[in-house]
Amino acid sequence: MKKALVTYFSCGGTTQATGEKIATVMNYDVAEIEPEEAYSREDLNWKDKESRSSIEMQDESARPDYKTLDKNLQEYDLVFIGFPIWWGIEPRIIDHFLEKENLKDKVLIPFVTSGGSQIDQAQARLEENYGGKLKFLEGRRWGRNIEAEEIKTWIDDLEI
Ligand SMILES: Cc1cc2nc3c(=O)[nH]c(=O)nc-3n(C[C@H](O)[C@H](O)[C@H](O)COP(=O)(O)O)c2cc1C
């Protein structure tokens, strides 16, 4: 059987709760992509052009550091990658994760939470920037209420 790991980046806890729910329902392992330097409330203020998140999202090459994962990625075939939508796309820390880790032979499945944005723009960017090297399946945006049955159906439909 294929072995799956759910990774996630989360500042406010929504993506964390989603990732943990997926892991619990499917009996997958879970690991946080934890920033080396935690984001403060001010850092996350998207209305402030000078906030840390704004500065990072305005800089295509920003690659915030994260702590070493507490799971060994090489033990897994499937890696779910969860993140909040920032400025319509993936936070730069996710780009860092995709570039730094050896994910070449794995199947990657993005999932996101957001204030309303869909996953499409993030998915398109991931395909465009990394599609030559990495294999992504179609990801999914989750709202606040997430049912076990919906998770199972989603993963069944991925045919992994
Ligand atoms: C810096 C920043 C930028 C955001 N940009 C968007 C956006 O473009 N579209 C959207 O729907 N939500 C946006 N959001 C809202 C988050 O995607 C949403 O609250 C998400 O569920 C937060 O996940 P978390 O609690 O795991 O951090 C943004 C939030 C932050 C902090």
PDB file of C-alpha atoms and ligand atoms in Angstrom:
ATOM      1  CA  MET A   1       0.000   0.000   0.000  1.00  0.00           C
ATOM      2  CA  LYS A   2       1.134   3.533  -0.698  1.00  0.00           C
ATOM      3  CA  LYS A   3       2.225   5.491   2.319  1.00  0.00           C
ATOM      4  CA  ALA A   4       0.917   9.027   2.715  1.00  0.00           C
ATOM      5  CA  LEU A   5       2.005  12.060   4.686  1.00  0.00           C
ATOM      6  CA  VAL A   6      -0.077  15.178   5.200  1.00  0.00           C
ATOM      7  CA  THR A   7       2.117  18.279   5.450  1.00  0.00           C
ATOM      8  CA  TYR A   8       0.718  21.720   6.104  1.00  0.00           C
ATOM      9  CA  PHE A   9       1.690  25.324   6.716  1.00  0.00           C
ATOM     10  CA  SER A  10      -0.752  27.249   8.870  1.00  0.00           C
ATOM     11  CA  CYS A  11      -0.612  30.531  10.779  1.00  0.00           C
ATOM     12  CA  GLY A  12      -4.157  30.822  12.087  1.00  0.00           C
ATOM     13  CA  GLY A  13      -4.941  27.139  12.618  1.00  0.00           C
ATOM     14  CA  THR A  14      -7.481  26.631   9.820  1.00  0.00           C
ATOM     15  CA  THR A  15      -5.187  24.743   7.470  1.00  0.00           C
ATOM     16  CA  GLN A  16      -3.779  22.857  10.442  1.00  0.00           C
ATOM     17  CA  ALA A  17      -7.254  21.691  11.470  1.00  0.00           C
ATOM     18  CA  THR A  18      -7.993  20.649   7.876  1.00  0.00           C
ATOM     19  CA  GLY A  19      -4.718  18.761   7.548  1.00  0.00           C
ATOM     20  CA  GLU A  20      -5.204  16.997  10.843  1.00  0.00           C
ATOM     21  CA  LYS A  21      -8.734  16.022   9.887  1.00  0.00           C
ATOM     22  CA  ILE A  22      -7.568  14.537   6.578  1.00  0.00           C
ATOM     23  CA  ALA A  23      -4.836  12.631   8.438  1.00  0.00           C
ATOM     24  CA  THR A  24      -7.227  11.331  11.100  1.00  0.00           C
ATOM     25  CA  VAL A  25      -9.939  10.261   8.668  1.00  0.00           C
ATOM     26  CA  MET A  26      -7.486   8.524   6.344  1.00  0.00           C
ATOM     27  CA  ASN A  27      -5.083   7.292   9.002  1.00  0.00           C
ATOM     28  CA  TYR A  28      -2.175   9.149   7.410  1.00  0.00           C
ATOM     29  CA  ASP A  29       0.841  10.629   9.157  1.00  0.00           C
ATOM     30  CA  VAL A  30       1.008  14.367   9.566  1.00  0.00           C
ATOM     31  CA  ALA A  31       3.837  16.934   9.751  1.00  0.00           C
ATOM     32  CA  GLU A  32       3.811  20.694  10.056  1.00  0.00           C
ATOM     33  CA  ILE A  33       5.856  22.964   7.800  1.00  0.00           C
ATOM     34  CA  GLU A  34       6.737  25.267  10.649  1.00  0.00           C
ATOM     35  CA  PRO A  35       8.358  28.623   9.906  1.00  0.00           C
ATOM     36  CA  GLU A  36      11.749  29.171  11.490  1.00  0.00           C
ATOM     37  CA  GLU A  37      10.409  32.529  12.600  1.00  0.00           C
ATOM     38  CA  ALA A  38       6.715  32.432  13.534  1.00  0.00           C
ATOM     39  CA  TYR A  39       4.425  34.956  11.837  1.00  0.00           C
ATOM     40  CA  SER A  40       2.988  37.521  14.240  1.00  0.00           C
ATOM     41  CA  ARG A  41      -0.440  39.072  13.795  1.00  0.00           C
ATOM     42  CA  GLU A  42       1.237  42.174  12.336  1.00  0.00           C
ATOM     43  CA  ASP A  43       3.248  40.016   9.949  1.00  0.00           C
ATOM     44  CA  LEU A  44      -0.022  38.677   8.528  1.00  0.00           C
ATOM     45  CA  ASN A  45      -1.655  42.052   7.891  1.00  0.00           C
ATOM     46  CA  TRP A  46      -2.231  42.042   4.141  1.00  0.00           C
ATOM     47  CA  LYS A  47      -3.577  45.592   4.240  1.00  0.00           C
ATOM     48  CA  ASP A  48      -0.145  46.816   5.321  1.00  0.00           C
ATOM     49  CA  LYS A  49       2.191  46.846   2.326  1.00  0.00           C
ATOM     50  CA  GLU A  50       5.164  46.836   4.695  1.00  0.00           C
ATOM     51  CA  SER A  51       4.112  43.792   6.717  1.00  0.00           C
ATOM     52  CA  ARG A  52       6.297  40.702   6.519  1.00  0.00           C
ATOM     53  CA  SER A  53       3.755  38.688   4.508  1.00  0.00           C
ATOM     54  CA  SER A  54       3.247  41.615   2.088  1.00  0.00           C
ATOM     55  CA  ILE A  55       6.983  42.041   1.607  1.00  0.00           C
ATOM     56  CA  GLU A  56       7.372  38.321   0.948  1.00  0.00           C
ATOM     57  CA  MET A  57       4.447  38.140  -1.451  1.00  0.00           C
ATOM     58  CA  GLN A  58       5.717  41.158  -3.394  1.00  0.00           C
ATOM     59  CA  ASP A  59       9.069  39.424  -3.791  1.00  0.00           C
ATOM     60  CA  GLU A  60       8.911  36.406  -6.108  1.00  0.00           C
ATOM     61  CA  SER A  61      12.240  35.223  -4.787  1.00  0.00           C
ATOM     62  CA  ALA A  62      11.400  35.353  -1.051  1.00  0.00           C
ATOM     63  CA  ARG A  63      11.999  31.924   0.501  1.00  0.00           C
ATOM     64  CA  PRO A  64      11.221  31.998   4.245  1.00  0.00           C
ATOM     65  CA  ASP A  65      12.974  29.269   6.220  1.00  0.00           C
ATOM     66  CA  TYR A  66      11.152  26.466   7.975  1.00  0.00           C
ATOM     67  CA  LYS A  67      12.154  23.964  10.608  1.00  0.00           C
ATOM     68  CA  THR A  68      13.207  20.430   9.757  1.00  0.00           C
ATOM     69  CA  LEU A  69      10.099  18.293   9.360  1.00  0.00           C
ATOM     70  CA  ASP A  70       9.613  15.778  12.147  1.00  0.00           C
ATOM     71  CA  LYS A  71       8.842  13.050   9.589  1.00  0.00           C
ATOM     72  CA  ASN A  72      11.206  11.601   6.989  1.00  0.00           C
ATOM     73  CA  LEU A  73       9.696  12.456   3.599  1.00  0.00           C
ATOM     74  CA  GLN A  74      11.612   9.672   1.934  1.00  0.00           C
ATOM     75  CA  GLU A  75       9.384   7.105   3.639  1.00  0.00           C
ATOM     76  CA  TYR A  76       6.296   8.343   1.782  1.00  0.00           C
ATOM     77  CA  ASP A  77       4.875   7.940  -1.731  1.00  0.00           C
ATOM     78  CA  LEU A  78       2.087  10.495  -1.432  1.00  0.00           C
ATOM     79  CA  VAL A  79       2.566  13.896   0.092  1.00  0.00           C
ATOM     80  CA  PHE A  80      -0.393  16.180   0.730  1.00  0.00           C
ATOM     81  CA  ILE A  81       0.693  19.820   0.927  1.00  0.00           C
ATOM     82  CA  GLY A  82      -1.690  22.166   2.708  1.00  0.00           C
ATOM     83  CA  PHE A  83      -1.465  25.940   2.874  1.00  0.00           C
ATOM     84  CA  PRO A  84      -3.599  29.067   3.225  1.00  0.00           C
ATOM     85  CA  ILE A  85      -4.095  31.074   0.048  1.00  0.00           C
ATOM     86  CA  TRP A  86      -2.083  34.293   0.315  1.00  0.00           C
ATOM     87  CA  TRP A  87      -2.580  36.945  -2.344  1.00  0.00           C
ATOM     88  CA  GLY A  88      -4.394  34.396  -4.484  1.00  0.00           C
ATOM     89  CA  ILE A  89      -1.544  31.882  -4.485  1.00  0.00           C
ATOM     90  CA  GLU A  90       0.742  29.758  -2.290  1.00  0.00           C
ATOM     91  CA  PRO A  91       2.806  31.462   0.439  1.00  0.00           C
ATOM     92  CA  ARG A  92       6.507  31.678  -0.461  1.00  0.00           C
ATOM     93  CA  ILE A  93       7.376  29.179   2.276  1.00  0.00           C
ATOM     94  CA  ILE A  94       5.617  26.536   0.158  1.00  0.00           C
ATOM     95  CA  ASP A  95       7.864  27.376  -2.793  1.00  0.00           C
ATOM     96  CA  HIS A  96      10.794  26.937  -0.458  1.00  0.00           C
ATOM     97  CA  PHE A  97       9.499  23.544   0.648  1.00  0.00           C
ATOM     98  CA  LEU A  98       8.984  22.366  -2.950  1.00  0.00           C
ATOM     99  CA  GLU A  99      12.445  23.524  -3.986  1.00  0.00           C
ATOM    100  CA  LYS A 100      14.371  22.301  -0.960  1.00  0.00           C
ATOM    101  CA  GLU A 101      12.939  18.835  -0.359  1.00  0.00           C
ATOM    102  CA  ASN A 102      13.507  15.862  -2.595  1.00  0.00           C
ATOM    103  CA  LEU A 103       9.954  15.240  -3.829  1.00  0.00           C
ATOM    104  CA  LYS A 104      10.833  14.022  -7.302  1.00  0.00           C
ATOM    105  CA  ASP A 105       9.417  10.526  -7.117  1.00  0.00           C
ATOM    106  CA  LYS A 106       6.345  11.383  -5.112  1.00  0.00           C
ATOM    107  CA  VAL A 107       2.772  12.193  -5.913  1.00  0.00           C
ATOM    108  CA  LEU A 108       1.922  15.631  -4.511  1.00  0.00           C
ATOM    109  CA  ILE A 109      -1.596  16.684  -3.622  1.00  0.00           C
ATOM    110  CA  PRO A 110      -2.170  20.334  -2.726  1.00  0.00           C
ATOM    111  CA  PHE A 111      -5.019  21.430  -0.483  1.00  0.00           C
ATOM    112  CA  VAL A 112      -5.836  24.928   0.677  1.00  0.00           C
ATOM    113  CA  THR A 113      -8.009  27.022   2.919  1.00  0.00           C
ATOM    114  CA  SER A 114      -8.871  30.629   2.134  1.00  0.00           C
ATOM    115  CA  GLY A 115     -11.198  33.526   2.762  1.00  0.00           C
ATOM    116  CA  GLY A 116     -12.927  32.735  -0.518  1.00  0.00           C
ATOM    117  CA  SER A 117     -10.312  32.307  -3.251  1.00  0.00           C
ATOM    118  CA  GLN A 118     -10.322  28.987  -5.029  1.00  0.00           C
ATOM    119  CA  ILE A 119      -7.240  26.814  -5.515  1.00  0.00           C
ATOM    120  CA  ASP A 120      -7.016  27.290  -9.307  1.00  0.00           C
ATOM    121  CA  GLN A 121      -4.478  30.100  -9.438  1.00  0.00           C
ATOM    122  CA  ALA A 122      -2.199  28.393  -6.899  1.00  0.00           C
ATOM    123  CA  GLN A 123      -2.492  25.063  -8.692  1.00  0.00           C
ATOM    124  CA  ALA A 124      -1.669  26.673 -12.049  1.00  0.00           C
ATOM    125  CA  ARG A 125       1.402  28.346 -10.554  1.00  0.00           C
ATOM    126  CA  LEU A 126       2.647  25.134  -8.999  1.00  0.00           C
ATOM    127  CA  GLU A 127       2.244  23.335 -12.327  1.00  0.00           C
ATOM    128  CA  GLU A 128       3.946  26.152 -14.198  1.00  0.00           C
ATOM    129  CA  ASN A 129       6.884  26.543 -11.820  1.00  0.00           C
ATOM    130  CA  TYR A 130       7.464  22.955 -10.767  1.00  0.00           C
ATOM    131  CA  GLY A 131       5.413  20.767 -13.115  1.00  0.00           C
ATOM    132  CA  GLY A 132       8.481  19.807 -15.140  1.00  0.00           C
ATOM    133  CA  LYS A 133      10.085  18.214 -12.098  1.00  0.00           C
ATOM    134  CA  LEU A 134       7.268  17.365  -9.735  1.00  0.00           C
ATOM    135  CA  LYS A 135       4.023  15.486 -10.139  1.00  0.00           C
ATOM    136  CA  PHE A 136       0.902  17.199  -8.810  1.00  0.00           C
ATOM    137  CA  LEU A 137      -2.618  15.847  -8.697  1.00  0.00           C
ATOM    138  CA  GLU A 138      -5.542  18.223  -8.761  1.00  0.00           C
ATOM    139  CA  GLY A 139      -5.856  19.818  -5.357  1.00  0.00           C
ATOM    140  CA  ARG A 140      -8.815  21.111  -3.490  1.00  0.00           C
ATOM    141  CA  ARG A 141      -9.986  24.044  -1.391  1.00  0.00           C
ATOM    142  CA  TRP A 142     -11.674  23.220   1.902  1.00  0.00           C
ATOM    143  CA  GLY A 143     -14.115  25.403   3.782  1.00  0.00           C
ATOM    144  CA  ARG A 144     -14.553  25.424   7.529  1.00  0.00           C
ATOM    145  CA  ASN A 145     -16.938  22.513   7.856  1.00  0.00           C
ATOM    146  CA  ILE A 146     -15.244  19.464   6.565  1.00  0.00           C
ATOM    147  CA  GLU A 147     -16.951  16.101   6.683  1.00  0.00           C
ATOM    148  CA  ALA A 148     -15.178  12.760   6.887  1.00  0.00           C
ATOM    149  CA  GLU A 149     -17.275  11.388   4.012  1.00  0.00           C
ATOM    150  CA  GLU A 150     -16.251  14.282   1.792  1.00  0.00           C
ATOM    151  CA  ILE A 151     -12.577  13.599   2.484  1.00  0.00           C
ATOM    152  CA  LYS A 152     -12.977   9.915   1.664  1.00  0.00           C
ATOM    153  CA  THR A 153     -14.806  10.678  -1.588  1.00  0.00           C
ATOM    154  CA  TRP A 154     -12.143  13.204  -2.580  1.00  0.00           C
ATOM    155  CA  ILE A 155      -9.337  10.748  -2.024  1.00  0.00           C
ATOM    156  CA  ASP A 156     -11.225   7.909  -3.717  1.00  0.00           C
ATOM    157  CA  ASP A 157     -11.700  10.135  -6.745  1.00  0.00           C
ATOM    158  CA  LEU A 158      -7.983  10.899  -6.899  1.00  0.00           C
ATOM    159  CA  GLU A 159      -7.458   7.201  -7.680  1.00  0.00           C
ATOM    160  CA  ILE A 160      -4.102   7.038  -5.947  1.00  0.00           C
TER     161      ILE A 160
HETATM  162  C1  LIG B   1      -1.198  37.493   4.171  1.00  0.00           C
HETATM  163  C2  LIG B   1      -2.533  36.879   3.873  1.00  0.00           C
HETATM  164  C3  LIG B   1      -3.036  36.935   2.581  1.00  0.00           C
HETATM  165  C4  LIG B   1      -4.281  36.351   2.284  1.00  0.00           C
HETATM  166  N1  LIG B   1      -4.744  36.391   0.989  1.00  0.00           N
HETATM  167  C5  LIG B   1      -5.924  35.776   0.690  1.00  0.00           C
HETATM  168  C6  LIG B   1      -6.422  35.748  -0.653  1.00  0.00           C
HETATM  169  O1  LIG B   1      -5.799  36.250  -1.598  1.00  0.00           O
HETATM  170  N2  LIG B   1      -7.625  35.137  -0.872  1.00  0.00           N
HETATM  171  C7  LIG B   1      -8.366  34.561   0.127  1.00  0.00           C
HETATM  172  O2  LIG B   1      -9.434  34.018  -0.143  1.00  0.00           O
HETATM  173  N3  LIG B   1      -7.899  34.545   1.399  1.00  0.00           N
HETATM  174  C8  LIG B   1      -6.716  35.150   1.703  1.00  0.00           C
HETATM  175  N4  LIG B   1      -6.252  35.120   3.006  1.00  0.00           N
HETATM  176  C9  LIG B   1      -7.048  34.422   4.025  1.00  0.00           C
HETATM  177  C10 LIG B   1      -6.482  33.036   4.333  1.00  0.00           C
HETATM  178  O3  LIG B   1      -6.259  32.287   3.152  1.00  0.00           O
HETATM  179  C11 LIG B   1      -7.449  32.217   5.222  1.00  0.00           C
HETATM  180  O4  LIG B   1      -7.808  32.937   6.347  1.00  0.00           O
HETATM  181  C12 LIG B   1      -6.826  30.875   5.597  1.00  0.00           C
HETATM  182  O5  LIG B   1      -7.849  29.960   5.956  1.00  0.00           O
HETATM  183  C13 LIG B   1      -5.846  31.001   6.767  1.00  0.00           C
HETATM  184  O6  LIG B   1      -5.302  29.743   7.070  1.00  0.00           O
HETATM  185  P1  LIG B   1      -4.513  29.430   8.427  1.00  0.00           P
HETATM  186  O7  LIG B   1      -5.472  29.695   9.560  1.00  0.00           O
HETATM  187  O8  LIG B   1      -4.158  27.994   8.323  1.00  0.00           O
HETATM  188  O9  LIG B   1      -3.315  30.329   8.456  1.00  0.00           O
HETATM  189  C14 LIG B   1      -5.033  35.705   3.309  1.00  0.00           C
HETATM  190  C15 LIG B   1      -4.512  35.662   4.615  1.00  0.00           C
HETATM  191  C16 LIG B   1      -3.276  36.234   4.901  1.00  0.00           C
HETATM  192  C17 LIG B   1      -2.733  36.152   6.291  1.00  0.00           C
END
